[in-house]
XYZ file of N, CA and C in Angstrom:
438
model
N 8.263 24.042 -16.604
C 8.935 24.376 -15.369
C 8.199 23.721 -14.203
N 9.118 23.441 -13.125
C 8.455 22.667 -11.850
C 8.119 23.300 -10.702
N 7.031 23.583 -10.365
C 6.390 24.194 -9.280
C 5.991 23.470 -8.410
N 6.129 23.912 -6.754
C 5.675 23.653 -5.962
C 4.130 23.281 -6.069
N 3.353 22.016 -5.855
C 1.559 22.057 -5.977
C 1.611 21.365 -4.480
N 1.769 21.188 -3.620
C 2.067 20.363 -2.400
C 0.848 20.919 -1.765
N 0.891 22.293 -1.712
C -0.328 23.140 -1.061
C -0.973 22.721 -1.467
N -1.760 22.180 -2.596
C -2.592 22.000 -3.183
C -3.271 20.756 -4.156
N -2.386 20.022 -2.506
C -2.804 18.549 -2.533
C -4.343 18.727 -2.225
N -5.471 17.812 -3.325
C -6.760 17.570 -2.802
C -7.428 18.504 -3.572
N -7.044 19.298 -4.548
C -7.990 20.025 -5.104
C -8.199 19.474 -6.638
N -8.817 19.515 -7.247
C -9.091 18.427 -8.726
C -8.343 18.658 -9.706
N -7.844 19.761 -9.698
C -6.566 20.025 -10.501
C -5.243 18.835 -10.162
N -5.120 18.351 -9.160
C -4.283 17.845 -8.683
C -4.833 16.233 -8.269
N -5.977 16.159 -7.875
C -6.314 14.942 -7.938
C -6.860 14.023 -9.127
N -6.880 14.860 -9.975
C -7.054 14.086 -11.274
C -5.712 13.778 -11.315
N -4.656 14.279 -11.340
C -3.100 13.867 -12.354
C -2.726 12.675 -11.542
N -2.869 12.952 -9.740
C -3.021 11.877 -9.166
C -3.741 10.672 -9.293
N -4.555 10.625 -9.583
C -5.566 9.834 -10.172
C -5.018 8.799 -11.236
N -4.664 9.746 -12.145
C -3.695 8.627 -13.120
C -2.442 8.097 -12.320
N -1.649 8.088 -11.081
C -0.791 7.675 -11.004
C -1.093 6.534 -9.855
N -2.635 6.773 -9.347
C -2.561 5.302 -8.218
C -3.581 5.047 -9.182
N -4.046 4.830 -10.533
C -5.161 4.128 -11.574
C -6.506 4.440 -11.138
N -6.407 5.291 -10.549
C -8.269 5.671 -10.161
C -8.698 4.764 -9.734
N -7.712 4.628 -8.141
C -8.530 3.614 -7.206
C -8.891 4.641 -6.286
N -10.218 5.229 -5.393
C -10.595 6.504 -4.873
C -10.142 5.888 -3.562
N -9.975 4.960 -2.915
C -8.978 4.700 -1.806
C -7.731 5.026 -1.796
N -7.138 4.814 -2.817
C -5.519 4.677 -2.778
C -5.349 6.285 -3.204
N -6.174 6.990 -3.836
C -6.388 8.199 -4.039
C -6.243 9.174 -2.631
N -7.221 8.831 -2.109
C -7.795 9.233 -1.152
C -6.106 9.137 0.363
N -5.594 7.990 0.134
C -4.758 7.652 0.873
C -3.407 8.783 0.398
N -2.958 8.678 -0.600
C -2.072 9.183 -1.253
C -2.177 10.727 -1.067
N -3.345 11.197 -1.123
C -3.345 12.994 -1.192
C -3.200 12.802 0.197
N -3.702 12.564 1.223
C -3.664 12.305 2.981
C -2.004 12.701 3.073
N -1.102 11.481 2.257
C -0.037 11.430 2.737
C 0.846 12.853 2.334
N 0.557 13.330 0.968
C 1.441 14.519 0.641
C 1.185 15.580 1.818
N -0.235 16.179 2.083
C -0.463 16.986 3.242
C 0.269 16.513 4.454
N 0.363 15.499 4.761
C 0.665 15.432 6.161
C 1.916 14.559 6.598
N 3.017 14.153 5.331
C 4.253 13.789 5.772
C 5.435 14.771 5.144
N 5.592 15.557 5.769
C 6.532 16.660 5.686
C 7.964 16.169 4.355
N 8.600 15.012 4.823
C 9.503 14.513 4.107
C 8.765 14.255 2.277
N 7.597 14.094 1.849
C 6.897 13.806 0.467
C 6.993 15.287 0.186
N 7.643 15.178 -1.438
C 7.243 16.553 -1.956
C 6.060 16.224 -2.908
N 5.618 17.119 -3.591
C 4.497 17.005 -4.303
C 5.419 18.496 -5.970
N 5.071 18.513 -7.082
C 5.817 19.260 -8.133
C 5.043 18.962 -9.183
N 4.595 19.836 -9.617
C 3.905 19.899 -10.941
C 4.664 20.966 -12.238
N 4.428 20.027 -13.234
C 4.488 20.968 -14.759
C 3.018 21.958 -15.306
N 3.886 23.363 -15.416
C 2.890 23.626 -16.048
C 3.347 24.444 -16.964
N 2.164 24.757 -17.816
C 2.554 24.322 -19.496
C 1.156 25.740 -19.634
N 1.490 26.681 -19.841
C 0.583 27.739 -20.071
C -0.383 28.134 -19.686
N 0.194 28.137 -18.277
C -0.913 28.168 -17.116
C -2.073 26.688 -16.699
N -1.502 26.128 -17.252
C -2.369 24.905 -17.331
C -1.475 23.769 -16.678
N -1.778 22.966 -15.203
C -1.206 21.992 -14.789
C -1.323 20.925 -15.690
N -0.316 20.316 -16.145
C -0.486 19.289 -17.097
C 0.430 17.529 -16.798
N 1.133 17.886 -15.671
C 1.777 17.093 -14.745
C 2.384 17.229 -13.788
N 2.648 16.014 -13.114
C 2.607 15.821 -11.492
C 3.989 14.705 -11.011
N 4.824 15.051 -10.378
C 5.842 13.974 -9.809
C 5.608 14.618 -8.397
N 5.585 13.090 -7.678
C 5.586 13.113 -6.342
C 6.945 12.488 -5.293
N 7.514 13.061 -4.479
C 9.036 12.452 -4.726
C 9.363 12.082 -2.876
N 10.502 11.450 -2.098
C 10.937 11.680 -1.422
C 12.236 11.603 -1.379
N 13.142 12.486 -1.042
C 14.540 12.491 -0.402
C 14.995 11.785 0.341
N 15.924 11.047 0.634
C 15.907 10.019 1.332
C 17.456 10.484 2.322
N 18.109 10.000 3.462
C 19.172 10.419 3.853
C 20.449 9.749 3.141
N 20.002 8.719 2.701
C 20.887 8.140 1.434
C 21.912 8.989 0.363
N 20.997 10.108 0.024
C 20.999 10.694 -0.837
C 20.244 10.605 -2.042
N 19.466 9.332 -2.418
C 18.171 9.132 -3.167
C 17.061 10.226 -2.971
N 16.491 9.540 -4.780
C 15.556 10.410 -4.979
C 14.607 9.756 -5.393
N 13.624 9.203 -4.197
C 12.462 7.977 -4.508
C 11.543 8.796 -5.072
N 10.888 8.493 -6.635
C 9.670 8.953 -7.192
C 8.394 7.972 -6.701
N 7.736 8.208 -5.784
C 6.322 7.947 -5.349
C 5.561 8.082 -6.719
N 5.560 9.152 -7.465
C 4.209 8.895 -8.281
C 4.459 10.276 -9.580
N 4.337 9.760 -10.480
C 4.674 10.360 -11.996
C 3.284 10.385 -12.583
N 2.802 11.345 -13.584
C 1.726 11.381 -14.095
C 1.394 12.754 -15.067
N 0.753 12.409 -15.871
C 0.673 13.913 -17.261
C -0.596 13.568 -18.254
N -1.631 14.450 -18.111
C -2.688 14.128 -18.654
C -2.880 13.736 -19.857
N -3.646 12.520 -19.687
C -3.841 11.860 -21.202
C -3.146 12.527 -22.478
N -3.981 13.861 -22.206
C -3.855 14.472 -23.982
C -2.827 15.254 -23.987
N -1.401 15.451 -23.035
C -0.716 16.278 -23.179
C 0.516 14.869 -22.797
N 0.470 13.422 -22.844
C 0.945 12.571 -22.953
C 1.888 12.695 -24.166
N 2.973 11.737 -23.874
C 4.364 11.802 -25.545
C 4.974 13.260 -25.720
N 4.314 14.225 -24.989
C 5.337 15.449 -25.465
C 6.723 15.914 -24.626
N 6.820 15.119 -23.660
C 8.442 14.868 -22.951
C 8.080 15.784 -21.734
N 6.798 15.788 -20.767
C 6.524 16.226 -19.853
C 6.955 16.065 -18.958
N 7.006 14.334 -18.475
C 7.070 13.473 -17.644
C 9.088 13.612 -17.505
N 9.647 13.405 -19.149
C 10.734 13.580 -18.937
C 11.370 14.859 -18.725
N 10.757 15.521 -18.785
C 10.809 17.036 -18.502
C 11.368 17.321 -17.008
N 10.412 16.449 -16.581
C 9.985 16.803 -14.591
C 11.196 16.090 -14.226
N 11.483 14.972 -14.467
C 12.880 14.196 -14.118
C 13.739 14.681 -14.410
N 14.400 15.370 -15.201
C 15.474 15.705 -15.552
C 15.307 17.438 -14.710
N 14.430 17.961 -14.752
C 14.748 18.946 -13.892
C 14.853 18.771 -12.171
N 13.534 17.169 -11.834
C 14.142 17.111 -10.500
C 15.987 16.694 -10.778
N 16.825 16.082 -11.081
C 18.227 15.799 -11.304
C 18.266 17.193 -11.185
N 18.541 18.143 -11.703
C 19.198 19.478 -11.626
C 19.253 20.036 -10.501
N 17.933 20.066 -10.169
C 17.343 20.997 -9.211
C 17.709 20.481 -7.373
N 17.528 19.075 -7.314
C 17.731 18.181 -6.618
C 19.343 17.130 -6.701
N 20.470 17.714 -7.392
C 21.453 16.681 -7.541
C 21.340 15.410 -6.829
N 20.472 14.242 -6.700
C 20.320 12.757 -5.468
C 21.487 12.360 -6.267
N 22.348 11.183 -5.295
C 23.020 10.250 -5.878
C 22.536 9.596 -7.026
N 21.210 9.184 -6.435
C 20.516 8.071 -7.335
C 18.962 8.335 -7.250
N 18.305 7.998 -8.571
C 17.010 8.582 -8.745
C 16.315 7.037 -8.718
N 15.160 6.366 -7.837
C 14.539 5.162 -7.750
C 13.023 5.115 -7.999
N 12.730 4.056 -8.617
C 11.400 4.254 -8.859
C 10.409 3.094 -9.277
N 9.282 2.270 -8.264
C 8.450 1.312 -8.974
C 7.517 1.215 -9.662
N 7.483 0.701 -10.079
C 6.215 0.217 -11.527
C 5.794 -0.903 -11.460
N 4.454 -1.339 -12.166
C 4.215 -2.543 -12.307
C 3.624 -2.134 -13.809
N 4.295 -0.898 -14.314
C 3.421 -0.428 -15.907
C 4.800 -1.108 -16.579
N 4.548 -1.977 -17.227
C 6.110 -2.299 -18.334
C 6.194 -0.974 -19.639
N 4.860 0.025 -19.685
C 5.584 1.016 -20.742
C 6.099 2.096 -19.627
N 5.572 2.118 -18.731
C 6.449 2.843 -17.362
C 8.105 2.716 -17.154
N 8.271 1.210 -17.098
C 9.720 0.742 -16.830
C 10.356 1.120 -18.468
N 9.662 1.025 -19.131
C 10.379 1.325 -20.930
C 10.834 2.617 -20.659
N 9.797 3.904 -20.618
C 10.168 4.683 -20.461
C 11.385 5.351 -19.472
N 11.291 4.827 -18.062
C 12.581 4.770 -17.219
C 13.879 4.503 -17.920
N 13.597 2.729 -18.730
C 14.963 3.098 -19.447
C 14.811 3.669 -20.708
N 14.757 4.443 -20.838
C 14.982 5.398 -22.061
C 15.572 6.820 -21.583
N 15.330 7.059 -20.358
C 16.226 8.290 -19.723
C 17.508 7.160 -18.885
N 17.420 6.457 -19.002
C 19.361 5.776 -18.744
C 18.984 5.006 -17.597
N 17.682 4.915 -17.364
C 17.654 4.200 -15.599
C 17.906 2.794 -15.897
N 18.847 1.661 -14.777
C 18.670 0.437 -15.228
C 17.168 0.004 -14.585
N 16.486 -1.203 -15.067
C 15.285 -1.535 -14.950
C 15.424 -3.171 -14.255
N 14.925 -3.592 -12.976
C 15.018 -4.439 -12.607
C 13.417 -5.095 -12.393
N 13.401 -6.560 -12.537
C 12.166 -7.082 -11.924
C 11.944 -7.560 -11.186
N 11.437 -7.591 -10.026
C 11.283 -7.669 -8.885
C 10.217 -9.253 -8.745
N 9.997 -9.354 -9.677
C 8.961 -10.648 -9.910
C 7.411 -10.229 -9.769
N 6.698 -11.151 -9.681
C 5.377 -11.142 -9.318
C 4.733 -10.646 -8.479
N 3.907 -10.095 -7.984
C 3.166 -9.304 -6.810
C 2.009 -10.524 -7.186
N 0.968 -10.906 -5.719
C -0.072 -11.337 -5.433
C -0.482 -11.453 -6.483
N -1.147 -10.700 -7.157
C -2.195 -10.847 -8.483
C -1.680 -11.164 -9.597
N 0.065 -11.074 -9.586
C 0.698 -12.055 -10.786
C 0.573 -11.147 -11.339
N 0.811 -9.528 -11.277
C 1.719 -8.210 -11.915
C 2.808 -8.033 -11.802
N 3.756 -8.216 -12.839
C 5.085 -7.828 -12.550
C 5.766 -6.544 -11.854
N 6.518 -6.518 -11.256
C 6.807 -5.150 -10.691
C 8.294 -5.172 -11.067
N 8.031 -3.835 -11.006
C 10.167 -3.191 -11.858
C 10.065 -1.851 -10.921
N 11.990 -2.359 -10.592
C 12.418 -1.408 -10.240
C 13.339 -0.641 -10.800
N 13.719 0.418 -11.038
C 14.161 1.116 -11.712
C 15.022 2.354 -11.261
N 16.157 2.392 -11.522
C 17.031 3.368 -10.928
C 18.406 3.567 -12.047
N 18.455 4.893 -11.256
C 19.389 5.418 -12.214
C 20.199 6.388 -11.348
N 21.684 6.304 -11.295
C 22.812 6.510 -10.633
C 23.084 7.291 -11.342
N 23.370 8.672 -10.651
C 24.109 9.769 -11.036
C 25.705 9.699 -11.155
N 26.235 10.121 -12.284
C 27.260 10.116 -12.347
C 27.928 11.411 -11.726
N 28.920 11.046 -11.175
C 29.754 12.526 -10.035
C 31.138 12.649 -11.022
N 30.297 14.607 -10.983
C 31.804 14.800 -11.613
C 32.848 14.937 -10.735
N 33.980 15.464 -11.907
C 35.276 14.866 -11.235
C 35.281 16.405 -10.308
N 36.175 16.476 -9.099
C 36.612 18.071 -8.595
C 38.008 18.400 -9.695
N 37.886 19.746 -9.226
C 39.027 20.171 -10.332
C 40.101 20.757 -9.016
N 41.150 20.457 -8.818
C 41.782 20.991 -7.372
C 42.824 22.140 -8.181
């Protein structure tokens, strides 16, 4: 289930999961928890799994109606058990966005995207000659019943 952790941006429970999602750079770390505290529009949502935080999606709403994922992440050893897809499919529920968006430069990142239905685009090269993918996935609208 997905809980609010937003409060509780910056505490190690939360900056570790973060951690895995900017690669344990303590700048971009450091930058990233800054931003959940202090830009109202970033949510912050964690899984937890028997009292135990075990993952983290970081998201913004957009006026679009998008649902930009900033930052996905689920600790090493609780990795492959459908955490990550867990958190997505309940933000979709919970959050109906038109469309759910999301970058990578992880190609088992973009695999995984498409494997919950997102199409996967590449965006080409970044500076250091890492590929980057974008990835989105369009909600389908049901029909009204009049």
């Amino acid at each position: 289930m997905l809980i609010d952790v937003k409060p509780l941006a910056g505490t190690p429970e939360v900056n570790e999961l973060l951690g895995y999602a900017v690669m344990d750079d303590p700048d971009a770390l450091e930058r990233t928890t800054a931003e959940y505290k202090e830009l109202a529009a970033l949510q912050l949502c964690g899984w937890e799994e028997g009292g135990l935080l075990v993952g983290i999606t970081g998201y913004e709403e957009t006026e679009d109606g998008s649902l930009d994922i900033r930052h996905i992440a689920v600790l090493p050893e609780n990795r492959g058990k459908g955490y990550a897809r867990g958190m997505i499919l309940e933000l979709l529920t919970a959050r109906q966005p038109r469309y759910v968006v999301a970058e990578t430069e992880d190609e088992t990142a973009a695999d995984f995207y498409r494997s919950l239905g997102f199409m996967v685009y590449s965006l080409g090269e970044n500076a250091a000659g890492i590929e980057l993918f974008r990835c989105v996935y369009e909600v389908e609208e049901s029909e009204d019943e009049d």
